[in-house]
Coordinates of N, CA and C in Angstrom, one line a residue:
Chain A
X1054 N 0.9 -1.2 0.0 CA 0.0 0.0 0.0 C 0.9 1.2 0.0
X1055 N 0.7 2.5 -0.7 CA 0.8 3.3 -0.8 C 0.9 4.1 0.5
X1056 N 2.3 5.3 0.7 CA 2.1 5.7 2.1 C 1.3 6.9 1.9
X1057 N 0.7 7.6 0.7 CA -0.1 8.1 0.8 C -0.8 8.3 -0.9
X1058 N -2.2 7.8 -0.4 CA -3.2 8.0 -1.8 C -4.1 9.0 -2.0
X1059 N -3.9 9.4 -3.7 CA -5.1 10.0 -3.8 C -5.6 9.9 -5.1
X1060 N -6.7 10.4 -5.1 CA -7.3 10.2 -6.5 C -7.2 11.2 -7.6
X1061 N -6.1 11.0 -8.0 CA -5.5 11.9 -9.5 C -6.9 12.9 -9.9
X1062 N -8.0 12.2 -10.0 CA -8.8 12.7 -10.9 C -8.4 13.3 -12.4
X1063 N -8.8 14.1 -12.8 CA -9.5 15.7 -12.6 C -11.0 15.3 -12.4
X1064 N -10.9 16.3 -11.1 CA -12.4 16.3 -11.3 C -12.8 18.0 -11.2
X1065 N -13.8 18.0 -12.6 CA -14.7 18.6 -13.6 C -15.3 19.2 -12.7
X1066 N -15.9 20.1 -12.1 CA -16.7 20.9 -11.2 C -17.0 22.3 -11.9
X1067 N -18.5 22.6 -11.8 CA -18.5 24.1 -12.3 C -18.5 25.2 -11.1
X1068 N -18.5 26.9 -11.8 CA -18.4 27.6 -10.8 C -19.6 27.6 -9.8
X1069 N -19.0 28.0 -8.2 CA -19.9 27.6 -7.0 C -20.3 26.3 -6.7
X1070 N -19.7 25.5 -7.6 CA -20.1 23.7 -6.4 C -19.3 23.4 -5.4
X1071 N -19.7 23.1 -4.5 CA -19.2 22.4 -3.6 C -18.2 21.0 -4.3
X1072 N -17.2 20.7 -4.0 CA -16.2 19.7 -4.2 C -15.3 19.2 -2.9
X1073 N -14.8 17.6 -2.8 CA -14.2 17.5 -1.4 C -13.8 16.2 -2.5
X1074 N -12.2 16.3 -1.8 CA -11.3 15.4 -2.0 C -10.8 14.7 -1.1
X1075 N -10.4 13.5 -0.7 CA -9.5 12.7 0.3 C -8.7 12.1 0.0
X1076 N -8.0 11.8 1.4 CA -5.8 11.6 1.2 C -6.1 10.1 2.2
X1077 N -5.9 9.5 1.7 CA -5.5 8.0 3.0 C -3.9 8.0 3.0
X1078 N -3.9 7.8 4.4 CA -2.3 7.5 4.4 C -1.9 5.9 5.0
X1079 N -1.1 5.7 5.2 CA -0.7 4.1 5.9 C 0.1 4.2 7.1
X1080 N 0.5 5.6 7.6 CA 1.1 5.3 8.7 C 0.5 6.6 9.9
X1081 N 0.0 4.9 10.7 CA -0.6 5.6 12.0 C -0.2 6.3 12.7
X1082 N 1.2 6.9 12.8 CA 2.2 7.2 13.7 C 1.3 9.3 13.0
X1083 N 0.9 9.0 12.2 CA 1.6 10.7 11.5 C 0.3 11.6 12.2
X1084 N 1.2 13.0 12.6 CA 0.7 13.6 13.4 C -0.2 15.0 13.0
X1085 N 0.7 15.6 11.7 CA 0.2 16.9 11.6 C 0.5 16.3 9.7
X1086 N -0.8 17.6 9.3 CA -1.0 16.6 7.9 C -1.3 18.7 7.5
X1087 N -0.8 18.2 6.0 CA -1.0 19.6 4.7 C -1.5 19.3 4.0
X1088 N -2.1 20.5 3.2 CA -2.5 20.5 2.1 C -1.7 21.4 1.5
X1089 N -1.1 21.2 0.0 CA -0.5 21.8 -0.7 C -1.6 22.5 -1.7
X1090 N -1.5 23.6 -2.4 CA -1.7 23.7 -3.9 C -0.9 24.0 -4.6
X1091 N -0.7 23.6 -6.0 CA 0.0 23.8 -7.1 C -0.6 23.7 -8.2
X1092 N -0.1 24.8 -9.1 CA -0.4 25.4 -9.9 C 0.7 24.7 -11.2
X1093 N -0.1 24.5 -12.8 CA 0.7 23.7 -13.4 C 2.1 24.2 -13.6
X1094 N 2.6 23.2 -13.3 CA 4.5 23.3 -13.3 C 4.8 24.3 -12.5
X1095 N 4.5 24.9 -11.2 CA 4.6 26.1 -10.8 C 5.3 25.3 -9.5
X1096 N 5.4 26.3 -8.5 CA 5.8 25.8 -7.1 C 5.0 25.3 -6.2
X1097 N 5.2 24.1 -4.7 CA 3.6 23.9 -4.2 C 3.7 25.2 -3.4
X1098 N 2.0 25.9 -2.7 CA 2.5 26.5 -2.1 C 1.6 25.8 -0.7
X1099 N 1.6 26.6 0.3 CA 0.8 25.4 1.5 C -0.5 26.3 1.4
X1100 N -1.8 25.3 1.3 CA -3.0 25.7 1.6 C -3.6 25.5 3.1
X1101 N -3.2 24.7 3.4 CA -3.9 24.2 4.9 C -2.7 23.7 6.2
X1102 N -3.0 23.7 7.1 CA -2.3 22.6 8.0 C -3.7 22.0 8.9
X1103 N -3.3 21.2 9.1 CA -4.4 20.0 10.2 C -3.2 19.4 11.2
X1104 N -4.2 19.8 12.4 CA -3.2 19.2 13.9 C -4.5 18.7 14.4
X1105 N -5.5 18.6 14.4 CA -6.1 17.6 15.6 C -7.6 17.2 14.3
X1106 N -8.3 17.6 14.7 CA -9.7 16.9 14.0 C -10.1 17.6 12.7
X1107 N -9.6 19.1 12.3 CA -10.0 19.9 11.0 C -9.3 21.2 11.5
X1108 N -9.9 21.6 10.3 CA -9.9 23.4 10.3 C -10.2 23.9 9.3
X1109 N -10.4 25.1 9.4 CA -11.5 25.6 8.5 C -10.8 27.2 8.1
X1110 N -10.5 27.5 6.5 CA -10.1 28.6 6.4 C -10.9 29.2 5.1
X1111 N -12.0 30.2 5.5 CA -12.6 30.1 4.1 C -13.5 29.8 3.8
X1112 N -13.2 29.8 2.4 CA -13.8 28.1 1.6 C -13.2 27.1 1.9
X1113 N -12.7 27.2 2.5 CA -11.9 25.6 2.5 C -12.0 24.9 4.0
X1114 N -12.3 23.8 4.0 CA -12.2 22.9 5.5 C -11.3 21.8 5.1
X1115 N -10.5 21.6 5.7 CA -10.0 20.4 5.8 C -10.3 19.7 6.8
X1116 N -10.8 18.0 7.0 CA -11.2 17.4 8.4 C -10.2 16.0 8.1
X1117 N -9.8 15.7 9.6 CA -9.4 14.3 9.6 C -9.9 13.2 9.9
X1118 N -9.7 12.3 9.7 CA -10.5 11.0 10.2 C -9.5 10.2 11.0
X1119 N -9.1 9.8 11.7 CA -7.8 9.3 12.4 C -7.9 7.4 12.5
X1120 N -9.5 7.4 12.9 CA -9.3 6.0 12.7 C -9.9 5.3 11.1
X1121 N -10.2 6.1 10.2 CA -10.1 5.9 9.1 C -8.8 6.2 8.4
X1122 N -8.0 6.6 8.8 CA -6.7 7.6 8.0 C -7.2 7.8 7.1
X1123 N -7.4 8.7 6.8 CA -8.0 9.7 5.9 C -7.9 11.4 6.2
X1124 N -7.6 12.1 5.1 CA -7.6 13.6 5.6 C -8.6 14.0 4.4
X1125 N -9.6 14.6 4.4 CA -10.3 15.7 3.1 C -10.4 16.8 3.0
X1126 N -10.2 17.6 2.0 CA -10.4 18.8 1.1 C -11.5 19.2 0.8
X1127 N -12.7 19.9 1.7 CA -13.6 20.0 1.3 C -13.4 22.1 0.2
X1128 N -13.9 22.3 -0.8 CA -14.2 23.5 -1.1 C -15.4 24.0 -1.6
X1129 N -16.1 25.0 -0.9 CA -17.0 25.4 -1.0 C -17.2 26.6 -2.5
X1130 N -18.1 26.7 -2.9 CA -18.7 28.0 -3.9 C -17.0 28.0 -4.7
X1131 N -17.2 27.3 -5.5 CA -15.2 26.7 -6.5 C -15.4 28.4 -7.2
X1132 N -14.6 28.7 -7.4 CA -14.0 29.9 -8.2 C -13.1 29.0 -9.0
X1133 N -12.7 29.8 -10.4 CA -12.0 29.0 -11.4 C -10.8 29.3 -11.3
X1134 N -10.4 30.2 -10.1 CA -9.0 30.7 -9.7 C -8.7 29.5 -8.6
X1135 N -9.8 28.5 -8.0 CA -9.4 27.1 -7.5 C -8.6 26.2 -8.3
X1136 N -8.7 26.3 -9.7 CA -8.0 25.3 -11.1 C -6.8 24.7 -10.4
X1137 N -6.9 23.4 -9.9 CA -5.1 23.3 -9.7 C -5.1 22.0 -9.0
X1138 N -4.1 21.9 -8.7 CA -3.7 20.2 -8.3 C -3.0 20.5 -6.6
X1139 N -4.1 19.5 -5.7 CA -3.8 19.5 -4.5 C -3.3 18.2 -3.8
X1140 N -2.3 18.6 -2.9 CA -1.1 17.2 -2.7 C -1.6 17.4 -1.4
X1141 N -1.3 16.8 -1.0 CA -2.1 16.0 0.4 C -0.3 15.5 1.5
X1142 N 0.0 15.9 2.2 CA 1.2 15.6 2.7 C 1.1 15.1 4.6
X1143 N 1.2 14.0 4.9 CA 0.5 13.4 6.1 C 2.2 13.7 6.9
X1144 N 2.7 14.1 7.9 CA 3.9 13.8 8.7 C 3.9 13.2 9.9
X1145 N 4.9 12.4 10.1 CA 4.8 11.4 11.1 C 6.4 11.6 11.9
X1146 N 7.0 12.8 12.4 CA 8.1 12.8 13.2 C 9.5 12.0 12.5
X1147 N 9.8 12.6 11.3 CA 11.0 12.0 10.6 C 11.4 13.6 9.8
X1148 N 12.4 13.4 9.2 CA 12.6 15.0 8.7 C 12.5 14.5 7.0
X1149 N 11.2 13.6 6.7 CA 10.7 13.9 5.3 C 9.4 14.0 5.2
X1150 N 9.1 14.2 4.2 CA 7.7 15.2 4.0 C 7.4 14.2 2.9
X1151 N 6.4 13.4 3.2 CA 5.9 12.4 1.8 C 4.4 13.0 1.1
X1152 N 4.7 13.3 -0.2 CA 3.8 14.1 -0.6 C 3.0 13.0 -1.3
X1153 N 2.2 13.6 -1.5 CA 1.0 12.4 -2.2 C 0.9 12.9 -3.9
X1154 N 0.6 11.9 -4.5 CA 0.8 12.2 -6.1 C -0.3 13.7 -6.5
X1155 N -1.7 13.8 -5.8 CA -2.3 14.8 -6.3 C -3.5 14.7 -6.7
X1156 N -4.3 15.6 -6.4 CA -5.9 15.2 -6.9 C -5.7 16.7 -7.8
X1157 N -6.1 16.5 -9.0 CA -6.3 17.8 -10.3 C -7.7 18.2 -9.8
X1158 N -8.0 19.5 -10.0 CA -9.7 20.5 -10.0 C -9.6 21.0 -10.9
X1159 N -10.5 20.9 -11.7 CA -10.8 21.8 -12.6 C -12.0 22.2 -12.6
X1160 N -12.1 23.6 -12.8 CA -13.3 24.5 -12.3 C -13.9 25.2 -13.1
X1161 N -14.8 25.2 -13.9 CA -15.6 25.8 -15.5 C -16.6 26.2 -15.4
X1162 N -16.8 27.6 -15.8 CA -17.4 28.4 -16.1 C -19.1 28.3 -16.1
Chain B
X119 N 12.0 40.4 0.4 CA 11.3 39.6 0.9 C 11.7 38.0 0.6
X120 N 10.6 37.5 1.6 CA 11.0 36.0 1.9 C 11.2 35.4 0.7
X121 N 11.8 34.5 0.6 CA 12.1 33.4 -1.1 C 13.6 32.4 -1.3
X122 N 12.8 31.9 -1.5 CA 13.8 30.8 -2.0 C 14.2 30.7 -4.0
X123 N 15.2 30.9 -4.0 CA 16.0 31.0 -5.3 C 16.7 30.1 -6.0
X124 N 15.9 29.0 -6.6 CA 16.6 28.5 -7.6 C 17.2 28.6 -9.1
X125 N 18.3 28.2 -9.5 CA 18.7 28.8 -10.7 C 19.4 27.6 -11.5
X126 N 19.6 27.3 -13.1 CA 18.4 28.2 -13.8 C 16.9 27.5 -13.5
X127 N 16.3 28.3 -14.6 CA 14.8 28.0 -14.5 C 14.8 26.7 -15.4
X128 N 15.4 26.8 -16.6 CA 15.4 25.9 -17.8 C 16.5 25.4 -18.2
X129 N 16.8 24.2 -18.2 CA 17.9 23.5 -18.1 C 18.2 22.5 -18.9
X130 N 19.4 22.3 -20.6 CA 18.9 21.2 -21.4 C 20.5 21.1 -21.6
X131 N 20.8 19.5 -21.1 CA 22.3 19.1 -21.5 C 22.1 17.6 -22.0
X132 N 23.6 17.5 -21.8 CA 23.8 16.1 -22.4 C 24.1 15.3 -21.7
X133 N 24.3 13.6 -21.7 CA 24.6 12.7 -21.2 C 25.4 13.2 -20.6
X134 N 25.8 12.4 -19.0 CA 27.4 12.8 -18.7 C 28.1 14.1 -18.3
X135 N 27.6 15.3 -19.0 CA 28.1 16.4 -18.5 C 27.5 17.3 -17.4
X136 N 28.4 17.2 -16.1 CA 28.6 17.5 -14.7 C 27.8 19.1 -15.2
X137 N 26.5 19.0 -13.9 CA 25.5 20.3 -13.4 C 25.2 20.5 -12.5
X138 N 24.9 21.8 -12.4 CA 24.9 22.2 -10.9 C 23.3 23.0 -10.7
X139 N 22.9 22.2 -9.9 CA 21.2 23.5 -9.9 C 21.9 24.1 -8.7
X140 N 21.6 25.4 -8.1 CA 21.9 26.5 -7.1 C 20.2 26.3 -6.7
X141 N 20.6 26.6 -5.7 CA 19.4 27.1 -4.1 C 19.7 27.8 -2.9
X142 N 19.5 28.8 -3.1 CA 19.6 29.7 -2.0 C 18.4 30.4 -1.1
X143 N 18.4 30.3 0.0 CA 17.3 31.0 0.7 C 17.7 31.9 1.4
X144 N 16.7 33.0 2.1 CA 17.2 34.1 2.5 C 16.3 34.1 4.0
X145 N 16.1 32.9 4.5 CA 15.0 33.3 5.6 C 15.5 32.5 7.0
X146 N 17.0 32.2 7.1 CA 17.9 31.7 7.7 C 17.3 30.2 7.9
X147 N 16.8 29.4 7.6 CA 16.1 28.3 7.5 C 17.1 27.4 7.9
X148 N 16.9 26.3 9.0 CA 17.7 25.3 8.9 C 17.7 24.3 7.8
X149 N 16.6 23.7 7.5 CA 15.7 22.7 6.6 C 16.1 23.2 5.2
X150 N 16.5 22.4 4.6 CA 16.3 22.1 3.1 C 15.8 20.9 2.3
X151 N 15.6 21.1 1.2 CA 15.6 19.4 0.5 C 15.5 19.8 -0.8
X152 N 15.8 18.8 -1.6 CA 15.5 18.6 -3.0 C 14.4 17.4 -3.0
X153 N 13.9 18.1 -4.7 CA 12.7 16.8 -4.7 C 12.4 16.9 -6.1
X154 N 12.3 15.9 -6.7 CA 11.5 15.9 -8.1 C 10.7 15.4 -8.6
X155 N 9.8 16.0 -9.8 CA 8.4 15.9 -9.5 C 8.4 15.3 -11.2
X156 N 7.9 13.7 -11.1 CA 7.5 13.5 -12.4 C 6.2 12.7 -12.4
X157 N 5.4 12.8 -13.8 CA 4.0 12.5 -14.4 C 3.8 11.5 -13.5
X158 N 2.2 11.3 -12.3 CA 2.2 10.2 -12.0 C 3.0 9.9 -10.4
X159 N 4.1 10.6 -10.7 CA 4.6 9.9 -9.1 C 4.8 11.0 -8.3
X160 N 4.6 12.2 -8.6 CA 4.6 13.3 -6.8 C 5.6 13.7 -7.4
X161 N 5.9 14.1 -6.3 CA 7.0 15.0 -5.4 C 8.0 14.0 -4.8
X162 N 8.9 13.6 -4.9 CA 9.9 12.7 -4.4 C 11.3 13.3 -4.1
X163 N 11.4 12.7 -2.6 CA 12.5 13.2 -2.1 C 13.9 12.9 -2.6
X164 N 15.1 13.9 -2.2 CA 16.2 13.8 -3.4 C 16.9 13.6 -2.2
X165 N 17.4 14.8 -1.0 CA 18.2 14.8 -0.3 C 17.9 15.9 0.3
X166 N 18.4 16.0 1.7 CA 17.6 17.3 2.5 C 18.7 17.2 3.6
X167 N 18.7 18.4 4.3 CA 19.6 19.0 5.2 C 19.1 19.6 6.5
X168 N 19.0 19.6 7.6 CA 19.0 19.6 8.7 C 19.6 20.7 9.2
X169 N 20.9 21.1 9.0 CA 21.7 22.2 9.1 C 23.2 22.1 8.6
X170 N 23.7 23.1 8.3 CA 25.2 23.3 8.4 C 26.2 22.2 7.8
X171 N 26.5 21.3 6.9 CA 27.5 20.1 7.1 C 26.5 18.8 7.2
X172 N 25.5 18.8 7.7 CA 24.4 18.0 7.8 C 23.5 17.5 6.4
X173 N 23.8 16.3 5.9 CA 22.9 16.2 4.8 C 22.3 14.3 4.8
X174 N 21.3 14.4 4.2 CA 20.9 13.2 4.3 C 20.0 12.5 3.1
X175 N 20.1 11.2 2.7 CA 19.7 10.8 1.5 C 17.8 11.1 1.9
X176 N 17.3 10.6 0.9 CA 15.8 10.9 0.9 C 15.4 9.9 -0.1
X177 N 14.4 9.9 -0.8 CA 13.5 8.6 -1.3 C 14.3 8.2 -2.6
X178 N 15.2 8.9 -3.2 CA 15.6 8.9 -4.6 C 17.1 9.4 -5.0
X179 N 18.6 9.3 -3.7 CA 19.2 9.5 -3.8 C 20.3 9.7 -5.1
X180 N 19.8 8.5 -5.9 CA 20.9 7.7 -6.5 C 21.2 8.3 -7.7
X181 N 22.4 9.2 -8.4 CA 22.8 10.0 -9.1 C 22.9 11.2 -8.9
X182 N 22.7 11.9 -7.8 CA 22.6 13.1 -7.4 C 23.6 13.3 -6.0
X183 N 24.4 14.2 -5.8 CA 25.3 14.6 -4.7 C 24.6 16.1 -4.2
X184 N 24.5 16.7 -2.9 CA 24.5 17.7 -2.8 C 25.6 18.2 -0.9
X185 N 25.6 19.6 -1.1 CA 26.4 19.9 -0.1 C 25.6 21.3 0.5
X186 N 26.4 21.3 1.8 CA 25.2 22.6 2.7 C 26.7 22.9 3.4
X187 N 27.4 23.8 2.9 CA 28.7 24.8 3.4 C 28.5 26.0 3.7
X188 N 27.1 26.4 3.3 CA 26.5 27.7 4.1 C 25.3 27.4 4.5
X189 N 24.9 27.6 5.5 CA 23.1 28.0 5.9 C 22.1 28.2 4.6
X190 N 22.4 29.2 3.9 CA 21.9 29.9 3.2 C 21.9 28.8 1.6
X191 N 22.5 28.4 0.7 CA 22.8 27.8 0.1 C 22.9 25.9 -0.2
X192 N 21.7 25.2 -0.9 CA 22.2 23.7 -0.8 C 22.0 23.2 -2.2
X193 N 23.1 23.6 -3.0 CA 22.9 23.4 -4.4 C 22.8 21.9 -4.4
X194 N 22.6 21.3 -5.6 CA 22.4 19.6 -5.9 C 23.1 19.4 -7.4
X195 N 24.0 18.6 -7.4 CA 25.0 18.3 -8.3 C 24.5 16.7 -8.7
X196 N 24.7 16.9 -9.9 CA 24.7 16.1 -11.3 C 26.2 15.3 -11.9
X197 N 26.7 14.7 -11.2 CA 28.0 14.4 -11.6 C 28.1 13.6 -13.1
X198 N 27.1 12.9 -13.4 CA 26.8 12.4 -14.9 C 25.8 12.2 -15.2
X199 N 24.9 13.2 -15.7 CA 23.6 13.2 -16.2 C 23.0 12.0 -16.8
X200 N 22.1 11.8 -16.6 CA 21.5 10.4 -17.6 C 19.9 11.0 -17.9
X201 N 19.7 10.2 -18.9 CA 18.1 10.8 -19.2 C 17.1 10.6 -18.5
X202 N 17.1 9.5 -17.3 CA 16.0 9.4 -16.8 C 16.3 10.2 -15.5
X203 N 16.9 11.0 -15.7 CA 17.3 12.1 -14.5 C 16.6 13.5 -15.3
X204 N 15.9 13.3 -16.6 CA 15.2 14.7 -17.1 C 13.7 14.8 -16.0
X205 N 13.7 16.0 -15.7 CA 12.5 16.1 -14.4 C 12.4 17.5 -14.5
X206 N 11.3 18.1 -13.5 CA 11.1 19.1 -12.5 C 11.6 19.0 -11.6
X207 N 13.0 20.1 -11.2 CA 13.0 19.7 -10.0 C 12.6 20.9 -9.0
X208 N 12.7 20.7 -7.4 CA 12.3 21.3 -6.5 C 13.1 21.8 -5.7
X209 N 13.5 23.3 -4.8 CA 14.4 23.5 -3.5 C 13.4 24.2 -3.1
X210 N 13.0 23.6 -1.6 CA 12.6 23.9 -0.6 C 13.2 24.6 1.0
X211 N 12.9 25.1 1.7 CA 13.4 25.3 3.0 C 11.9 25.3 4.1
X212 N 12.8 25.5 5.2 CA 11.7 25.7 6.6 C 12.2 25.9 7.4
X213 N 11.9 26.1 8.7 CA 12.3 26.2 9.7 C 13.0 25.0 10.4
X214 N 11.2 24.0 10.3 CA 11.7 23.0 10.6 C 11.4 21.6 9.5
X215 N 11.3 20.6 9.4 CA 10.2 19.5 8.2 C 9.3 19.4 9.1
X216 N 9.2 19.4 10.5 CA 7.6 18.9 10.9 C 6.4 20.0 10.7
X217 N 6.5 20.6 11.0 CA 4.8 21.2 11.3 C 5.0 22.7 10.8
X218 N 5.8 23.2 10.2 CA 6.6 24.5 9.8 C 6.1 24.4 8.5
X219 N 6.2 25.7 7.5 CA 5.5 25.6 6.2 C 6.3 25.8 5.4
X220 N 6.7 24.7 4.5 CA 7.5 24.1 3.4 C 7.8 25.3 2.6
X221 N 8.8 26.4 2.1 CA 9.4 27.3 1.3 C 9.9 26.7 -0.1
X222 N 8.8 27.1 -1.5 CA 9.5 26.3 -2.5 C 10.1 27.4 -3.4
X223 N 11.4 26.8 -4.1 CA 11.7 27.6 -5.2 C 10.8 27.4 -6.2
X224 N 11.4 28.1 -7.5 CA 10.0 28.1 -8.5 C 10.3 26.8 -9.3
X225 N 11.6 26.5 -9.0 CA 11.5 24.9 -10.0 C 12.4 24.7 -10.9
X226 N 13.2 24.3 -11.3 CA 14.1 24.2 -12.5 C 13.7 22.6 -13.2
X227 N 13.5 23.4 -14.8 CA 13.0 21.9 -15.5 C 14.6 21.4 -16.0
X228 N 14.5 20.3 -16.4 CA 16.0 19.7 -16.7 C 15.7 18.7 -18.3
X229 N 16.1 18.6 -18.8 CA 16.3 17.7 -19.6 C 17.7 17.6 -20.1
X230 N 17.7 15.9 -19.9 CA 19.1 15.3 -20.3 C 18.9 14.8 -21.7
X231 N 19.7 14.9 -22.7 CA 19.7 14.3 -23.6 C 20.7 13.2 -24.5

């Protein structure tokens, strides 16, 4: 298993829908979990952090599930300036950062 | 202002011929890493630094050397290019890797030919 999955997608959403993505990871140890976004070929930059059950910035919630391992990406009312690919990054007390391959949004008019 | 600086942006050599990506940060950061990002597989770690003289392999060491002789500075060297070494790559910093927020440069594309 994968130490962290997501569902590549793209997923197709128009402007103002609701959309939510999820990250499973495989190691129960991991404490504090990201969300990245990146923009094509661009830099990631950090959208979120999660330390206990969620948080909410926005449009945006991220919630955890701990005994599911699982983290989600919820985004509310999509703007097409959402367009972009979100990495999912779970840490578990080691000095690497395992990013997850990426779920694509694409947000249309 | 804050940033991390990689150079170049665009990058096209040949088999074998010894390269040097530069990374420099300006935000005293102990944390560095390299990481490259190809179709399908992420972001994958290259090698990353801790501090000062301190370096350490990561998910994908094998062809790549890098060194941390200033704070500021952890370039990643290419001693003999090979093609499946053409990528995105990535210089990052932070304070710290755990819970601190990952600083990326803008990316240097590479192709070996």
């Amino acid at each position: 298993r994968k130490e962290v999955e997501q569902d590549p997608g793209p997923f197709n959403v128009p402007e103002g829908a609701t959309v939510a993505f999820n990250c499973t990871y495989s190691n129960s140890a991991s404490q504090s979990f990201f969300w990245y976004r990146q923009d094509c070929r661009k830099e990631p930059k950090l959208l979120m952090s999660v330390y206990s059950s969620g948080n909410e910035d926005g449009r945006f919630t991220a919630q955890l599930n701990r005994a599911s391992q699982y983290i989600s990406l919820l985004i509310r009312d999509s703007k097409l300036s959402d367009s972009a690919t979100y990495l999912c990054v779970p840490w578990h007390n080691t000095d690497k950062l395992i990013f997850g391959t990426g779920t694509r949004l694409q947000v249309f008019p | 202002e804050a940033q991390v600086t990689q150079n170049p942006r665009y990058l096209i050599t040949v088999t074998g011929k010894k390269l040097t990506v530069t990374c420099s940060q300006n935000m005293n950061h102990e944390y560095m890493s390299w990481y490259r990002q190809d179709p399908g597989l992420g972001l994958r770690q290259i090698y990353y630094s801790m501090n000062v003289e301190v370096t350490d392999k990561g998910d994908v060491p094998e062809g790549y050397k890098v060194s941390r002789k200033e704070k500021r500075n952890f370039p990643l060297i290419l001693e003999s290019p090979s093609p499946n070494q053409t990528s995105l790559y990535f210089c990052a910093s932070s304070t710290r890797a755990s819970n601190e927020k990952l600083f990326f440069g803008s990316g240097t594309q590479l192709s070996v030919l």
